[in-house]
XYZ file of C-alpha atoms in Angstrom:
380
model
C 107.867 -77.882 87.388
C 109.679 -78.399 90.704
C 108.059 -81.838 91.166
C 108.909 -82.843 87.617
C 112.575 -81.857 87.982
C 112.932 -83.737 91.267
C 111.466 -86.998 89.994
C 113.330 -86.915 86.722
C 116.829 -86.733 88.266
C 117.731 -90.476 88.807
C 119.895 -93.273 87.251
C 118.740 -95.679 84.579
C 118.609 -98.695 86.889
C 116.715 -97.027 89.766
C 113.171 -95.813 89.317
C 112.329 -95.203 92.993
C 111.576 -91.599 93.775
C 113.611 -89.897 96.459
C 112.622 -87.690 99.357
C 114.067 -84.198 99.648
C 113.832 -82.804 103.166
C 114.190 -78.987 103.390
C 116.454 -79.389 106.401
C 118.984 -81.663 104.506
C 121.501 -80.193 102.030
C 121.984 -81.675 98.586
C 125.742 -81.865 99.200
C 125.319 -84.463 101.994
C 123.981 -87.222 99.707
C 125.989 -90.452 99.329
C 125.185 -90.676 95.639
C 125.340 -87.469 93.626
C 122.617 -86.774 91.182
C 123.557 -87.860 87.729
C 123.537 -85.127 85.138
C 124.431 -87.341 82.130
C 121.008 -88.756 81.459
C 118.450 -86.372 80.051
C 115.191 -86.171 81.919
C 112.546 -88.639 80.812
C 108.827 -88.531 81.210
C 107.335 -91.901 82.198
C 103.796 -92.916 81.544
C 101.486 -92.953 84.542
C 101.407 -96.790 84.582
C 105.178 -97.183 85.110
C 105.796 -94.093 87.332
C 104.503 -93.904 90.868
C 101.737 -91.388 91.264
C 102.588 -88.197 93.041
C 99.102 -88.172 94.543
C 99.452 -91.569 96.289
C 99.612 -91.668 100.116
C 103.186 -93.013 100.067
C 104.521 -90.332 97.803
C 102.634 -87.629 99.718
C 104.617 -88.653 102.783
C 107.945 -89.027 100.945
C 107.721 -85.901 98.857
C 108.319 -82.517 100.507
C 108.760 -79.664 97.994
C 111.277 -76.896 98.427
C 109.936 -73.749 100.077
C 109.050 -71.101 97.560
C 110.792 -67.768 97.761
C 108.472 -64.805 97.672
C 108.803 -62.335 94.930
C 109.236 -58.923 96.668
C 107.483 -57.083 93.893
C 104.580 -59.525 93.948
C 104.360 -59.221 97.751
C 104.248 -55.435 97.549
C 101.638 -55.626 94.816
C 99.444 -57.914 96.912
C 99.881 -55.696 99.992
C 98.944 -52.658 97.974
C 95.865 -54.361 96.581
C 94.889 -55.468 100.084
C 95.247 -51.931 101.366
C 93.121 -50.709 98.485
C 90.343 -53.032 99.643
C 90.460 -51.684 103.214
C 87.722 -49.154 103.970
C 88.949 -45.557 104.081
C 89.365 -44.072 107.557
C 86.241 -42.443 108.861
C 86.460 -38.694 109.056
C 84.229 -36.474 111.128
C 81.765 -34.754 108.799
C 81.848 -30.972 108.909
C 79.151 -29.391 111.035
C 76.051 -28.330 109.149
C 75.933 -24.650 108.240
C 74.310 -22.504 110.864
C 71.470 -20.453 109.469
C 68.167 -19.001 110.498
C 65.569 -21.169 112.182
C 62.989 -21.477 109.437
C 59.741 -21.664 111.426
C 60.505 -18.793 113.874
C 61.784 -16.757 110.931
C 58.563 -17.231 108.955
C 56.380 -16.465 111.980
C 58.282 -13.263 112.776
C 58.166 -12.018 109.193
C 54.501 -13.004 108.775
C 53.399 -10.955 111.773
C 54.946 -7.816 110.308
C 53.464 -8.457 106.875
C 49.987 -9.133 108.283
C 50.015 -5.928 110.311
C 51.311 -3.905 107.369
C 49.101 -5.186 104.527
C 46.056 -6.951 106.000
C 45.068 -4.817 108.991
C 43.479 -1.455 108.059
C 45.516 1.589 108.982
C 43.785 3.787 111.581
C 42.817 7.228 110.358
C 44.900 9.014 112.971
C 48.073 7.078 112.084
C 50.265 7.924 109.117
C 51.514 5.320 106.673
C 55.107 5.789 107.850
C 54.174 5.308 111.506
C 52.097 2.212 110.721
C 54.899 0.712 108.671
C 57.364 1.382 111.476
C 54.930 -0.272 113.895
C 54.824 -3.397 111.690
C 58.638 -3.567 111.578
C 58.739 -3.082 115.344
C 56.304 -5.964 115.978
C 58.240 -8.229 113.640
C 61.500 -7.335 115.399
C 60.068 -7.947 118.875
C 58.623 -11.294 117.771
C 62.007 -12.297 116.414
C 63.712 -11.334 119.658
C 61.315 -13.666 121.477
C 61.427 -16.612 119.030
C 65.145 -16.150 118.156
C 65.301 -17.144 114.466
C 68.735 -15.446 114.482
C 71.037 -14.176 117.224
C 69.818 -11.014 118.917
C 72.363 -8.713 117.300
C 71.801 -10.074 113.806
C 68.019 -9.832 114.100
C 68.160 -6.287 115.486
C 70.360 -5.134 112.604
C 68.026 -6.883 110.166
C 65.096 -4.880 111.514
C 67.159 -1.686 111.381
C 68.162 -2.393 107.788
C 64.530 -3.094 106.838
C 63.439 0.271 108.186
C 66.060 1.989 106.004
C 65.511 -0.075 102.822
C 61.728 0.425 102.908
C 62.178 4.173 103.378
C 60.456 4.124 106.749
C 63.346 5.939 108.448
C 66.225 7.930 106.977
C 69.730 6.740 107.687
C 70.555 9.530 110.153
C 67.415 8.851 112.193
C 67.851 5.074 112.171
C 71.450 5.271 113.427
C 70.939 8.308 115.605
C 70.852 6.196 118.793
C 74.422 5.036 118.162
C 75.632 8.560 118.874
C 74.009 8.646 122.304
C 76.416 8.293 125.225
C 73.890 6.372 127.339
C 73.674 3.578 124.770
C 77.452 3.241 124.680
C 77.494 3.286 128.457
C 75.216 0.232 128.396
C 77.492 -1.504 125.878
C 80.620 -0.809 127.934
C 78.865 -2.009 131.068
C 78.155 -5.346 129.429
C 81.825 -5.569 128.468
C 82.608 -5.248 132.169
C 80.103 -7.981 132.955
C 81.823 -10.294 130.514
C 85.200 -9.422 132.032
C 83.998 -10.330 135.531
C 82.890 -13.758 134.377
C 85.857 -14.508 132.107
C 88.589 -13.499 134.570
C 86.842 -15.153 137.521
C 86.992 -11.975 139.617
C 83.307 -12.096 140.535
C 83.613 -15.725 141.599
C 86.629 -14.878 143.773
C 84.872 -11.967 145.503
C 81.801 -14.067 146.311
C 83.964 -16.937 147.578
C 85.794 -14.598 149.951
C 82.505 -13.463 151.498
C 81.421 -17.092 151.903
C 84.694 -17.800 153.689
C 84.271 -14.839 156.055
C 80.528 -15.049 156.833
C 79.504 -18.594 155.925
C 79.510 -20.355 159.306
C 75.705 -20.155 159.501
C 72.982 -20.150 156.875
C 72.002 -16.584 157.725
C 75.619 -15.421 157.593
C 76.037 -17.235 154.276
C 73.049 -15.344 152.885
C 74.451 -12.008 154.066
C 77.828 -12.824 152.540
C 76.270 -13.475 149.147
C 74.137 -10.329 149.466
C 77.131 -8.098 150.227
C 79.132 -9.569 147.360
C 76.156 -8.933 145.061
C 76.035 -5.275 146.125
C 79.791 -4.911 145.654
C 79.826 -6.351 142.120
C 76.613 -4.708 140.892
C 77.924 -1.179 140.021
C 80.258 -2.526 137.327
C 78.167 -5.519 136.189
C 74.850 -4.185 134.843
C 73.114 -7.500 134.284
C 71.277 -9.516 136.906
C 71.386 -12.496 134.564
C 75.164 -12.285 134.229
C 75.669 -11.868 137.960
C 73.339 -14.741 138.832
C 74.305 -17.227 136.116
C 77.998 -16.420 135.977
C 78.833 -15.893 139.646
C 76.266 -16.754 142.299
C 74.241 -19.706 141.016
C 77.311 -22.002 140.703
C 78.338 -21.128 144.274
C 74.826 -21.665 145.672
C 74.493 -24.956 143.801
C 77.810 -26.244 145.131
C 76.941 -25.298 148.726
C 73.451 -26.807 148.470
C 74.594 -30.127 147.006
C 77.259 -30.465 149.691
C 74.517 -30.071 152.314
C 72.281 -32.667 150.618
C 69.879 -30.066 149.227
C 68.913 -30.859 145.635
C 66.811 -28.743 143.251
C 63.360 -30.021 142.346
C 63.335 -32.244 145.415
C 61.853 -31.926 148.929
C 65.425 -31.718 150.191
C 65.730 -28.306 148.498
C 64.190 -26.755 151.617
C 67.278 -27.720 153.575
C 69.389 -24.897 152.145
C 69.083 -24.291 148.405
C 65.600 -22.753 148.263
C 66.417 -20.178 150.924
C 69.698 -19.133 149.307
C 68.094 -18.817 145.861
C 65.233 -16.676 147.186
C 67.611 -14.492 149.170
C 69.911 -13.995 146.176
C 66.996 -13.193 143.891
C 65.776 -10.440 146.199
C 69.319 -9.132 146.685
C 69.837 -8.798 142.927
C 66.739 -6.618 142.550
C 67.753 -4.416 145.495
C 71.319 -3.935 144.246
C 70.011 -3.202 140.744
C 67.880 -0.399 142.170
C 70.725 0.988 144.283
C 73.174 1.907 141.496
C 72.517 3.551 138.167
C 74.921 1.233 136.357
C 73.781 -1.938 138.140
C 71.077 -2.622 135.580
C 70.650 -1.690 131.929
C 67.050 -0.547 132.349
C 68.189 2.179 134.759
C 70.184 3.824 131.988
C 67.247 3.525 129.611
C 65.012 5.222 132.162
C 67.526 8.052 132.346
C 67.441 8.379 128.565
C 63.636 8.492 128.507
C 63.671 11.207 131.176
C 66.062 13.286 129.062
C 63.752 12.958 126.051
C 60.917 14.331 128.178
C 63.015 17.337 129.074
C 64.122 16.208 132.532
C 67.865 16.821 132.707
C 69.589 15.375 135.773
C 73.016 16.722 136.649
C 75.501 14.111 137.848
C 72.996 11.287 137.370
C 75.060 8.521 139.025
C 75.316 10.335 142.361
C 71.738 11.625 142.139
C 70.429 8.120 141.494
C 72.430 6.707 144.414
C 71.165 9.382 146.803
C 67.558 8.771 145.829
C 67.770 4.979 145.939
C 70.168 4.491 148.849
C 67.619 4.518 151.686
C 65.060 1.990 150.349
C 67.664 -0.170 148.616
C 70.090 -0.386 151.561
C 67.287 -1.124 154.008
C 66.008 -3.870 151.715
C 69.482 -5.337 151.329
C 69.956 -5.529 155.094
C 66.483 -6.800 156.034
C 65.608 -9.195 153.206
C 67.841 -12.127 154.319
C 66.497 -11.860 157.884
C 62.843 -11.618 156.769
C 63.232 -14.643 154.528
C 64.979 -16.486 157.349
C 61.842 -15.995 159.478
C 59.102 -16.580 156.882
C 60.894 -19.050 154.575
C 63.303 -20.737 157.006
C 65.891 -23.255 155.848
C 66.023 -26.624 157.565
C 69.776 -26.340 158.038
C 70.672 -23.463 160.342
C 74.428 -23.947 160.569
C 76.887 -24.467 157.701
C 80.259 -25.105 159.365
C 81.674 -26.704 156.218
C 81.022 -23.687 153.985
C 84.103 -21.653 155.057
C 86.318 -24.703 154.600
C 84.882 -25.313 151.126
C 85.416 -21.672 150.229
C 88.991 -21.765 151.505
C 89.672 -24.904 149.464
C 88.212 -23.307 146.357
C 90.333 -20.175 146.844
C 93.372 -22.401 147.196
C 92.515 -24.114 143.912
C 92.036 -20.736 142.223
C 95.499 -19.659 143.343
C 96.676 -16.092 143.807
C 95.013 -13.180 142.096
C 96.005 -13.251 138.439
C 97.213 -10.394 136.310
C 93.933 -10.309 134.395
C 91.978 -9.989 137.629
C 94.120 -7.033 138.755
C 93.548 -5.386 135.385
C 89.815 -5.981 135.817
C 89.886 -4.427 139.297
C 91.703 -1.340 137.994
C 89.350 -0.953 135.045
C 86.311 -1.332 137.299
C 87.541 1.266 139.809
C 88.443 3.692 137.035
C 85.081 3.279 135.289
C 83.021 3.639 138.469
C 85.053 6.702 139.472
C 84.424 8.322 136.103
C 80.730 7.458 136.285
C 80.458 8.969 139.765
C 82.389 12.140 138.905
C 81.105 12.545 135.360
C 77.903 14.105 134.173
C 76.576 11.018 132.405
Protein backbone atom coordinates (compact mmCIF):
# COMPACT_ATOMS: atom_id res chain seq x y z
CA UNK A 1 0.00 0.00 0.00
CA UNK A 2 2.90 2.38 0.68
CA UNK A 3 4.33 1.79 -2.83
CA UNK A 4 0.94 2.31 -4.42
CA UNK A 5 0.34 5.61 -2.60
CA UNK A 6 3.77 6.94 -3.54
CA UNK A 7 3.47 6.19 -7.25
CA UNK A 8 -0.07 7.43 -7.53
CA UNK A 9 0.65 10.96 -6.23
CA UNK A 10 1.69 12.87 -9.45
CA UNK A 11 0.27 15.41 -12.00
CA UNK A 12 -1.60 14.52 -15.15
CA UNK A 13 1.21 15.53 -17.50
CA UNK A 14 4.06 13.74 -15.66
CA UNK A 15 4.13 9.98 -15.39
CA UNK A 16 7.72 9.59 -14.13
CA UNK A 17 7.95 8.07 -10.70
CA UNK A 18 9.78 9.99 -8.02
CA UNK A 19 12.35 8.93 -5.46
CA UNK A 20 11.67 9.45 -1.77
CA UNK A 21 14.83 9.41 0.32
CA UNK A 22 14.25 8.81 4.07
CA UNK A 23 16.75 11.54 4.88
CA UNK A 24 14.83 14.24 2.83
CA UNK A 25 11.66 15.88 4.20
CA UNK A 26 8.53 16.18 2.10
CA UNK A 27 8.37 19.91 2.88
CA UNK A 28 11.63 20.61 0.98
CA UNK A 29 10.24 19.69 -2.46
CA UNK A 30 10.07 22.38 -5.18
CA UNK A 31 6.73 21.10 -6.43
CA UNK A 32 4.16 20.10 -3.82
CA UNK A 33 2.25 16.95 -4.33
CA UNK A 34 -1.05 17.59 -5.96
CA UNK A 35 -4.05 16.46 -3.98
CA UNK A 36 -6.70 17.41 -6.58
CA UNK A 37 -6.37 14.41 -8.83
CA UNK A 38 -7.64 11.14 -7.45
CA UNK A 39 -5.21 8.27 -7.54
CA UNK A 40 -5.25 6.21 -10.71
CA UNK A 41 -4.12 2.70 -11.32
CA UNK A 42 -2.23 2.30 -14.61
CA UNK A 43 -1.93 -0.92 -16.50
CA UNK A 44 1.44 -2.65 -16.34
CA UNK A 45 2.22 -1.73 -19.98
CA UNK A 46 2.01 2.05 -19.41
CA UNK A 47 3.43 2.19 -15.83
CA UNK A 48 7.06 1.46 -15.10
CA UNK A 49 7.54 -1.76 -13.23
CA UNK A 50 8.47 -1.50 -9.61
CA UNK A 51 10.63 -4.59 -9.99
CA UNK A 52 12.87 -3.11 -12.73
CA UNK A 53 16.53 -2.34 -11.89
CA UNK A 54 16.00 1.41 -12.40
CA UNK A 55 13.04 1.64 -10.10
CA UNK A 56 14.76 -0.56 -7.50
CA UNK A 57 17.48 2.07 -7.32
CA UNK A 58 15.10 5.06 -7.38
CA UNK A 59 12.55 3.71 -4.95
CA UNK A 60 13.37 3.67 -1.23
CA UNK A 61 10.33 2.96 0.98
CA UNK A 62 9.70 4.72 4.25
CA UNK A 63 10.97 2.89 7.33
CA UNK A 64 8.24 0.97 9.06
CA UNK A 65 7.44 1.80 12.64
CA UNK A 66 7.28 -1.19 14.92
CA UNK A 67 4.11 -1.94 16.70
CA UNK A 68 5.05 -2.13 20.43
CA UNK A 69 2.40 -4.71 21.14
CA UNK A 70 3.52 -6.84 18.21
CA UNK A 71 7.15 -6.54 19.34
CA UNK A 72 6.27 -7.65 22.86
CA UNK A 73 4.23 -10.52 21.47
CA UNK A 74 7.12 -11.69 19.31
CA UNK A 75 9.57 -11.37 22.23
CA UNK A 76 7.26 -13.36 24.43
CA UNK A 77 6.88 -16.07 21.82
CA UNK A 78 10.66 -16.17 21.38
CA UNK A 79 11.14 -16.54 25.11
CA UNK A 80 8.59 -19.33 25.13
CA UNK A 81 10.72 -21.20 22.59
CA UNK A 82 13.87 -20.88 24.73
CA UNK A 83 14.68 -24.03 26.71
CA UNK A 84 13.86 -23.77 30.41
CA UNK A 85 16.83 -23.21 32.72
CA UNK A 86 18.42 -26.41 33.88
CA UNK A 87 17.85 -27.13 37.53
CA UNK A 88 19.89 -29.51 39.63
CA UNK A 89 17.84 -32.67 40.18
CA UNK A 90 17.21 -33.54 43.81
CA UNK A 91 19.52 -36.19 45.22
CA UNK A 92 18.15 -39.71 45.10
CA UNK A 93 16.61 -40.92 48.35
CA UNK A 94 19.06 -42.61 50.65
CA UNK A 95 17.92 -46.06 51.65
CA UNK A 96 19.32 -49.43 52.54
CA UNK A 97 21.89 -51.08 50.32
CA UNK A 98 19.85 -53.89 48.82
CA UNK A 99 22.47 -56.63 48.40
CA UNK A 100 24.12 -56.26 51.86
CA UNK A 101 20.64 -56.02 53.38
CA UNK A 102 19.50 -59.28 51.77
CA UNK A 103 22.72 -61.09 52.72
CA UNK A 104 22.48 -59.98 56.36
CA UNK A 105 18.83 -60.97 56.68
CA UNK A 106 19.38 -64.27 54.85
CA UNK A 107 22.10 -65.38 57.25
CA UNK A 108 19.78 -64.95 60.22
CA UNK A 109 16.91 -66.73 58.49
CA UNK A 110 19.11 -69.65 57.42
CA UNK A 111 20.45 -70.13 60.93
CA UNK A 112 16.98 -69.88 62.45
CA UNK A 113 14.95 -72.10 60.09
CA UNK A 114 17.33 -74.32 58.09
CA UNK A 115 20.00 -75.34 60.60
CA UNK A 116 18.80 -77.87 63.22
CA UNK A 117 18.69 -76.57 66.77
CA UNK A 118 21.13 -78.38 69.08
CA UNK A 119 19.51 -80.38 71.84
CA UNK A 120 21.25 -78.45 74.60
CA UNK A 121 20.10 -75.06 73.25
CA UNK A 122 16.64 -73.65 73.83
CA UNK A 123 14.53 -72.17 71.07
CA UNK A 124 14.82 -68.68 72.57
CA UNK A 125 18.61 -68.88 72.77
CA UNK A 126 18.88 -70.18 69.20
CA UNK A 127 16.61 -67.44 67.91
CA UNK A 128 18.66 -64.83 69.73
CA UNK A 129 21.80 -66.35 68.20
CA UNK A 130 20.30 -65.99 64.70
CA UNK A 131 19.43 -62.32 65.34
CA UNK A 132 22.93 -61.76 66.71
CA UNK A 133 24.59 -63.24 63.59
CA UNK A 134 22.37 -61.18 61.32
CA UNK A 135 23.21 -58.03 63.29
CA UNK A 136 26.96 -58.69 63.21
CA UNK A 137 26.83 -59.38 59.46
CA UNK A 138 25.02 -56.11 58.93
CA UNK A 139 27.60 -54.22 60.98
CA UNK A 140 30.28 -55.62 58.67
CA UNK A 141 28.46 -55.14 55.33
CA UNK A 142 26.76 -51.85 56.37
CA UNK A 143 23.38 -52.02 54.60
CA UNK A 144 22.36 -49.18 56.97
CA UNK A 145 24.27 -46.88 59.31
CA UNK A 146 25.55 -48.60 62.44
CA UNK A 147 23.04 -47.02 64.79
CA UNK A 148 20.06 -47.75 62.57
CA UNK A 149 21.08 -51.37 62.04
CA UNK A 150 21.72 -51.93 65.75
CA UNK A 151 18.27 -50.58 66.65
CA UNK A 152 16.75 -52.73 63.92
CA UNK A 153 18.27 -55.84 65.49
CA UNK A 154 17.11 -54.71 68.94
CA UNK A 155 13.59 -54.13 67.65
CA UNK A 156 13.57 -57.56 65.97
CA UNK A 157 14.45 -59.26 69.24
CA UNK A 158 11.49 -57.54 70.93
CA UNK A 159 8.94 -58.03 68.11
CA UNK A 160 9.71 -61.75 67.78
CA UNK A 161 9.36 -62.22 71.54
CA UNK A 162 12.97 -63.32 71.90
CA UNK A 163 13.65 -60.77 74.65
CA UNK A 164 11.27 -58.77 76.82
CA UNK A 165 11.45 -55.01 76.62
CA UNK A 166 13.12 -54.55 80.02
CA UNK A 167 15.85 -57.06 79.17
CA UNK A 168 16.45 -55.67 75.68
CA UNK A 169 16.87 -52.09 76.94
CA UNK A 170 18.50 -53.02 80.22
CA UNK A 171 21.97 -52.07 78.94
CA UNK A 172 20.85 -48.46 78.47
CA UNK A 173 20.61 -48.10 82.24
CA UNK A 174 24.23 -49.14 82.77
CA UNK A 175 26.60 -46.30 83.64
CA UNK A 176 29.51 -47.88 81.77
CA UNK A 177 27.62 -47.77 78.47
CA UNK A 178 26.81 -44.09 78.95
CA UNK A 179 30.42 -43.48 79.89
CA UNK A 180 31.41 -44.87 76.48
CA UNK A 181 28.85 -42.65 74.74
CA UNK A 182 30.04 -39.52 76.56
CA UNK A 183 33.64 -40.40 75.78
CA UNK A 184 32.84 -40.47 72.08
CA UNK A 185 31.20 -37.06 72.44
CA UNK A 186 34.53 -35.82 73.78
CA UNK A 187 36.32 -37.38 70.83
CA UNK A 188 34.06 -35.53 68.44
CA UNK A 189 34.65 -32.30 70.36
CA UNK A 190 38.43 -32.66 70.05
CA UNK A 191 38.19 -33.02 66.29
CA UNK A 192 35.54 -30.35 65.70
CA UNK A 193 37.15 -27.62 67.83
CA UNK A 194 40.65 -28.40 66.57
CA UNK A 195 42.04 -28.75 70.10
CA UNK A 196 43.70 -32.09 69.40
CA UNK A 197 45.35 -30.70 66.27
CA UNK A 198 46.65 -27.70 68.24
CA UNK A 199 48.12 -29.85 71.02
CA UNK A 200 49.93 -32.12 68.55
CA UNK A 201 51.24 -29.12 66.59
CA UNK A 202 52.70 -27.60 69.76
CA UNK A 203 54.65 -30.79 70.48
CA UNK A 204 55.95 -30.83 66.90
CA UNK A 205 57.12 -27.25 67.36
CA UNK A 206 58.92 -28.04 70.63
CA UNK A 207 60.48 -31.44 69.80
CA UNK A 208 60.49 -31.64 66.00
CA UNK A 209 64.07 -30.66 65.12
CA UNK A 210 65.01 -34.31 64.53
CA UNK A 211 63.05 -37.31 63.33
CA UNK A 212 63.40 -39.03 66.69
CA UNK A 213 62.30 -35.91 68.55
CA UNK A 214 59.37 -35.56 66.15
CA UNK A 215 58.30 -39.11 66.97
CA UNK A 216 58.52 -38.45 70.71
CA UNK A 217 56.50 -35.25 70.31
CA UNK A 218 53.69 -37.10 68.57
CA UNK A 219 53.85 -39.90 71.16
CA UNK A 220 53.54 -37.50 74.10
CA UNK A 221 50.65 -35.66 72.47
CA UNK A 222 48.94 -39.02 71.89
CA UNK A 223 49.30 -39.91 75.58
CA UNK A 224 47.99 -36.49 76.63
CA UNK A 225 44.87 -36.64 74.45
CA UNK A 226 44.05 -40.32 75.02
CA UNK A 227 42.27 -40.11 78.45
CA UNK A 228 39.46 -37.96 77.05
CA UNK A 229 39.36 -39.36 73.49
CA UNK A 230 38.51 -43.08 73.72
CA UNK A 231 38.96 -43.97 70.07
CA UNK A 232 42.24 -44.79 68.37
CA UNK A 233 40.53 -44.28 65.03
CA UNK A 234 39.38 -40.79 65.97
CA UNK A 235 42.78 -39.83 67.35
CA UNK A 236 44.64 -41.18 64.32
CA UNK A 237 42.30 -40.04 61.54
CA UNK A 238 41.25 -36.75 63.08
CA UNK A 239 44.50 -35.51 64.62
CA UNK A 240 47.74 -37.33 63.86
CA UNK A 241 47.49 -38.70 60.32
CA UNK A 242 46.98 -35.23 58.74
CA UNK A 243 50.03 -33.92 60.63
CA UNK A 244 52.20 -36.91 59.68
CA UNK A 245 51.10 -36.67 56.05
CA UNK A 246 51.93 -32.97 55.86
CA UNK A 247 55.38 -33.48 57.41
CA UNK A 248 56.14 -36.46 55.16
CA UNK A 249 55.13 -34.74 51.92
CA UNK A 250 57.22 -31.70 52.81
CA UNK A 251 60.23 -34.00 53.20
CA UNK A 252 59.55 -35.73 49.85
CA UNK A 253 58.23 -38.91 51.47
CA UNK A 254 55.13 -40.18 49.67
CA UNK A 255 52.88 -43.11 50.66
CA UNK A 256 52.97 -46.21 48.49
CA UNK A 257 56.34 -45.18 47.09
CA UNK A 258 59.96 -46.13 47.89
CA UNK A 259 60.39 -42.58 49.16
CA UNK A 260 58.06 -43.43 52.06
CA UNK A 261 61.08 -44.81 53.93
CA UNK A 262 62.50 -41.32 54.14
CA UNK A 263 60.16 -40.25 56.94
CA UNK A 264 56.51 -41.28 56.58
CA UNK A 265 56.81 -45.02 57.24
CA UNK A 266 58.71 -44.49 60.48
CA UNK A 267 56.28 -41.89 61.81
CA UNK A 268 53.25 -44.03 60.96
CA UNK A 269 54.71 -47.11 62.67
CA UNK A 270 55.71 -45.09 65.72
CA UNK A 271 52.26 -43.49 65.99
CA UNK A 272 50.52 -46.84 65.59
CA UNK A 273 52.47 -48.35 68.47
CA UNK A 274 51.96 -45.23 70.59
CA UNK A 275 48.18 -45.41 70.14
CA UNK A 276 48.05 -48.98 71.45
CA UNK A 277 50.25 -48.13 74.44
CA UNK A 278 48.22 -45.04 75.38
CA UNK A 279 44.99 -47.03 74.98
CA UNK A 280 46.27 -49.56 77.50
CA UNK A 281 47.45 -46.87 79.93
CA UNK A 282 44.09 -45.21 80.68
CA UNK A 283 40.72 -46.78 81.32
CA UNK A 284 38.92 -44.17 79.22
CA UNK A 285 41.47 -44.16 76.39
CA UNK A 286 39.70 -46.96 74.55
CA UNK A 287 36.11 -48.18 74.49
CA UNK A 288 37.05 -51.84 74.89
CA UNK A 289 38.61 -51.08 78.28
CA UNK A 290 35.23 -50.04 79.63
CA UNK A 291 33.61 -53.13 78.15
CA UNK A 292 36.20 -55.30 79.87
CA UNK A 293 35.32 -53.60 83.14
CA UNK A 294 31.65 -54.36 82.55
CA UNK A 295 32.36 -58.02 81.81
CA UNK A 296 34.41 -58.27 85.02
CA UNK A 297 31.49 -56.86 87.01
CA UNK A 298 29.14 -59.45 85.50
CA UNK A 299 31.51 -62.17 86.68
CA UNK A 300 31.37 -60.81 90.19
CA UNK A 301 34.67 -58.92 90.17
CA UNK A 302 33.95 -55.48 91.61
CA UNK A 303 36.80 -52.99 91.33
CA UNK A 304 36.68 -49.93 93.56
CA UNK A 305 37.80 -46.70 91.90
CA UNK A 306 38.40 -48.44 88.57
CA UNK A 307 40.08 -45.50 86.78
CA UNK A 308 42.89 -45.20 89.34
CA UNK A 309 43.17 -48.98 89.73
CA UNK A 310 43.49 -49.43 85.97
CA UNK A 311 46.14 -46.70 85.75
CA UNK A 312 48.19 -48.22 88.57
CA UNK A 313 48.12 -51.66 86.97
CA UNK A 314 48.90 -50.46 83.45
CA UNK A 315 51.29 -47.60 84.19
CA UNK A 316 54.53 -49.59 84.32
CA UNK A 317 54.26 -51.59 81.06
CA UNK A 318 52.46 -48.82 79.18
CA UNK A 319 54.83 -45.99 80.19
CA UNK A 320 57.90 -48.09 79.45
CA UNK A 321 56.48 -48.96 76.03
CA UNK A 322 55.66 -45.33 75.31
CA UNK A 323 59.21 -44.24 76.11
CA UNK A 324 61.08 -47.08 74.37
CA UNK A 325 59.00 -47.74 71.25
CA UNK A 326 60.16 -44.68 69.21
CA UNK A 327 63.81 -45.48 70.01
CA UNK A 328 63.45 -49.20 69.18
CA UNK A 329 61.79 -48.39 65.87
CA UNK A 330 64.48 -45.81 65.17
CA UNK A 331 67.08 -48.60 65.45
CA UNK A 332 65.27 -51.47 63.69
CA UNK A 333 63.15 -49.48 61.20
CA UNK A 334 65.30 -46.37 60.69
CA UNK A 335 64.13 -43.43 58.60
CA UNK A 336 66.38 -42.17 55.84
CA UNK A 337 66.00 -38.59 57.03
CA UNK A 338 67.49 -38.12 60.49
CA UNK A 339 67.01 -34.38 60.91
CA UNK A 340 63.85 -32.35 60.28
CA UNK A 341 64.87 -28.71 60.80
CA UNK A 342 61.85 -27.44 58.86
CA UNK A 343 59.28 -29.19 61.05
CA UNK A 344 59.28 -26.60 63.90
CA UNK A 345 58.96 -23.78 61.39
CA UNK A 346 56.04 -25.53 59.69
CA UNK A 347 54.38 -26.10 63.04
CA UNK A 348 54.88 -22.47 64.03
CA UNK A 349 53.37 -21.33 60.73
CA UNK A 350 50.39 -23.61 61.20
CA UNK A 351 49.82 -22.32 64.74
CA UNK A 352 49.95 -18.80 63.38
CA UNK A 353 47.30 -19.68 60.80
CA UNK A 354 45.14 -21.27 63.50
CA UNK A 355 45.29 -18.08 65.54
CA UNK A 356 44.82 -17.80 69.29
CA UNK A 357 42.98 -20.40 71.28
CA UNK A 358 39.27 -20.01 70.58
CA UNK A 359 36.44 -19.92 73.05
CA UNK A 360 35.27 -23.37 71.97
CA UNK A 361 38.72 -24.82 72.60
CA UNK A 362 38.79 -23.36 76.13
CA UNK A 363 35.37 -24.85 76.78
CA UNK A 364 36.67 -28.19 75.51
CA UNK A 365 39.70 -27.98 77.81
CA UNK A 366 37.49 -27.25 80.83
CA UNK A 367 35.08 -30.05 79.99
CA UNK A 368 37.95 -32.50 79.50
CA UNK A 369 39.61 -31.61 82.81
CA UNK A 370 36.30 -31.80 84.66
CA UNK A 371 35.40 -35.17 83.13
CA UNK A 372 38.81 -36.74 83.76
CA UNK A 373 38.78 -35.43 87.34
CA UNK A 374 35.37 -36.97 87.95
CA UNK A 375 36.47 -40.25 86.37
CA UNK A 376 39.58 -40.35 88.56
CA UNK A 377 37.76 -39.46 91.78
CA UNK A 378 34.55 -41.34 91.06
CA UNK A 379 33.78 -44.98 91.56
CA UNK A 380 32.94 -45.73 87.94
